[in-house]
Amino acid sequence: MDRPISSPAPAARRHRPRATPPLGIFNRIGMFRAERGWTRKTLAERLDVNPQTIGFLERGDYPPSLELAMKIARVFDVPIELVFSLEPFETIATMLRAGPGPGQGQ
């Protein structure tokens, strides 16, 4: 019996996170968005931008303008440096392995 030939997954499904964004700006937009249970569309509506813009920013395809970066930090109610960085963010797993920091219990 002939088996159907499987085709490779569409490009959108093959996406792997980049180690270094092409423009050198790292962000945690996806993390903060997921923490709040927001879709890209929800965040886009709160920022008055296209939902595709959120995807481009999360993937690091292009950096936000200063104005948009400030609006993103404001909508998440966090300092801008918690959302954006010129250096890679430490992973949550690494932070958990390190244990609590000063003043965070034992």
Coordinates of C-alpha atoms in Angstrom, one line a residue:
M1 CA 0.0 0.0 0.0
D2 CA 1.3 3.4 -0.9
R3 CA 1.9 5.8 1.9
P4 CA 1.2 9.5 1.4
I5 CA 4.4 11.5 1.1
S6 CA 4.7 13.8 4.0
S7 CA 5.8 17.3 3.2
P8 CA 8.0 19.4 5.5
A9 CA 6.3 21.6 8.1
P10 CA 5.4 25.1 7.0
A11 CA 8.0 27.7 7.8
A12 CA 5.9 29.1 10.6
R13 CA 6.0 25.8 12.4
R14 CA 9.7 25.2 11.8
H15 CA 10.7 28.5 13.5
R16 CA 13.4 28.1 16.1
P17 CA 14.3 30.9 18.5
R18 CA 17.4 32.7 17.5
A19 CA 20.4 32.8 19.8
T20 CA 21.1 36.4 18.8
P21 CA 18.5 38.6 17.3
P22 CA 19.7 40.0 14.0
L23 CA 19.6 43.5 15.3
G24 CA 21.2 42.8 18.7
I25 CA 18.2 43.8 20.9
F26 CA 16.9 41.0 23.1
N27 CA 13.4 41.2 24.5
R28 CA 11.0 39.4 26.8
I29 CA 7.8 40.6 25.2
G30 CA 6.5 37.0 24.7
M31 CA 7.2 36.1 28.3
F32 CA 5.4 39.1 29.7
R33 CA 2.5 38.6 27.2
A34 CA 2.1 34.9 28.1
E35 CA 2.3 35.7 31.8
R36 CA -0.8 37.8 31.4
G37 CA -2.5 35.3 29.2
W38 CA -2.7 37.8 26.3
T39 CA -2.6 37.0 22.7
R40 CA -0.5 38.9 20.2
K41 CA -3.8 40.5 19.1
T42 CA -4.7 41.6 22.6
L43 CA -1.3 43.2 23.1
A44 CA -1.4 44.8 19.7
E45 CA -4.8 46.4 20.5
R46 CA -3.5 47.8 23.8
L47 CA -0.5 49.3 21.9
D48 CA -2.5 50.4 18.8
V49 CA -0.3 48.4 16.4
N50 CA -0.8 45.5 14.0
P51 CA -0.6 42.0 15.6
Q52 CA 2.1 41.1 13.0
T53 CA 4.2 43.9 14.6
I54 CA 4.1 42.0 17.9
G55 CA 5.3 38.8 16.2
F56 CA 8.1 40.7 14.4
L57 CA 9.2 42.3 17.7
E58 CA 9.1 39.0 19.7
R59 CA 11.2 37.2 17.1
G60 CA 13.7 40.1 17.0
D61 CA 13.1 40.7 13.3
Y62 CA 13.2 44.4 14.0
P63 CA 13.7 46.6 17.0
P64 CA 10.9 48.8 18.4
S65 CA 11.1 52.6 18.2
L66 CA 11.9 54.2 21.5
E67 CA 8.3 55.3 21.8
L68 CA 7.0 51.8 21.2
A69 CA 9.5 50.2 23.6
M70 CA 8.3 52.7 26.3
K71 CA 4.7 51.9 25.5
I72 CA 5.3 48.2 25.8
A73 CA 7.0 48.6 29.2
R74 CA 4.2 50.8 30.3
V75 CA 1.5 48.3 29.3
F76 CA 3.3 45.6 31.2
D77 CA 3.8 48.0 34.1
V78 CA 7.6 47.2 34.4
P79 CA 10.8 49.2 33.8
I80 CA 11.9 49.1 30.2
E81 CA 15.1 47.3 31.0
L82 CA 13.1 44.3 32.2
V83 CA 11.6 44.0 28.7
F84 CA 14.5 45.0 26.5
S85 CA 18.3 44.5 26.7
L86 CA 21.4 44.7 24.6
E87 CA 22.7 41.6 26.3
P88 CA 21.0 38.2 26.3
F89 CA 18.7 37.7 29.3
E90 CA 19.5 35.0 31.8
T91 CA 17.2 32.0 31.3
I92 CA 14.6 31.2 34.0
A93 CA 16.1 27.8 34.3
T94 CA 19.5 29.3 35.1
M95 CA 18.0 31.7 37.6
L96 CA 16.2 28.8 39.3
R97 CA 19.4 26.7 39.5
A98 CA 21.2 29.6 41.1
G99 CA 18.7 29.7 44.0
P100 CA 17.2 32.7 45.7
G101 CA 19.0 36.0 45.5
P102 CA 19.8 38.2 48.5
G103 CA 16.7 39.0 50.5
Q104 CA 14.6 36.3 48.8
G105 CA 14.6 33.7 51.5
Q106 CA 16.8 30.6 52.0

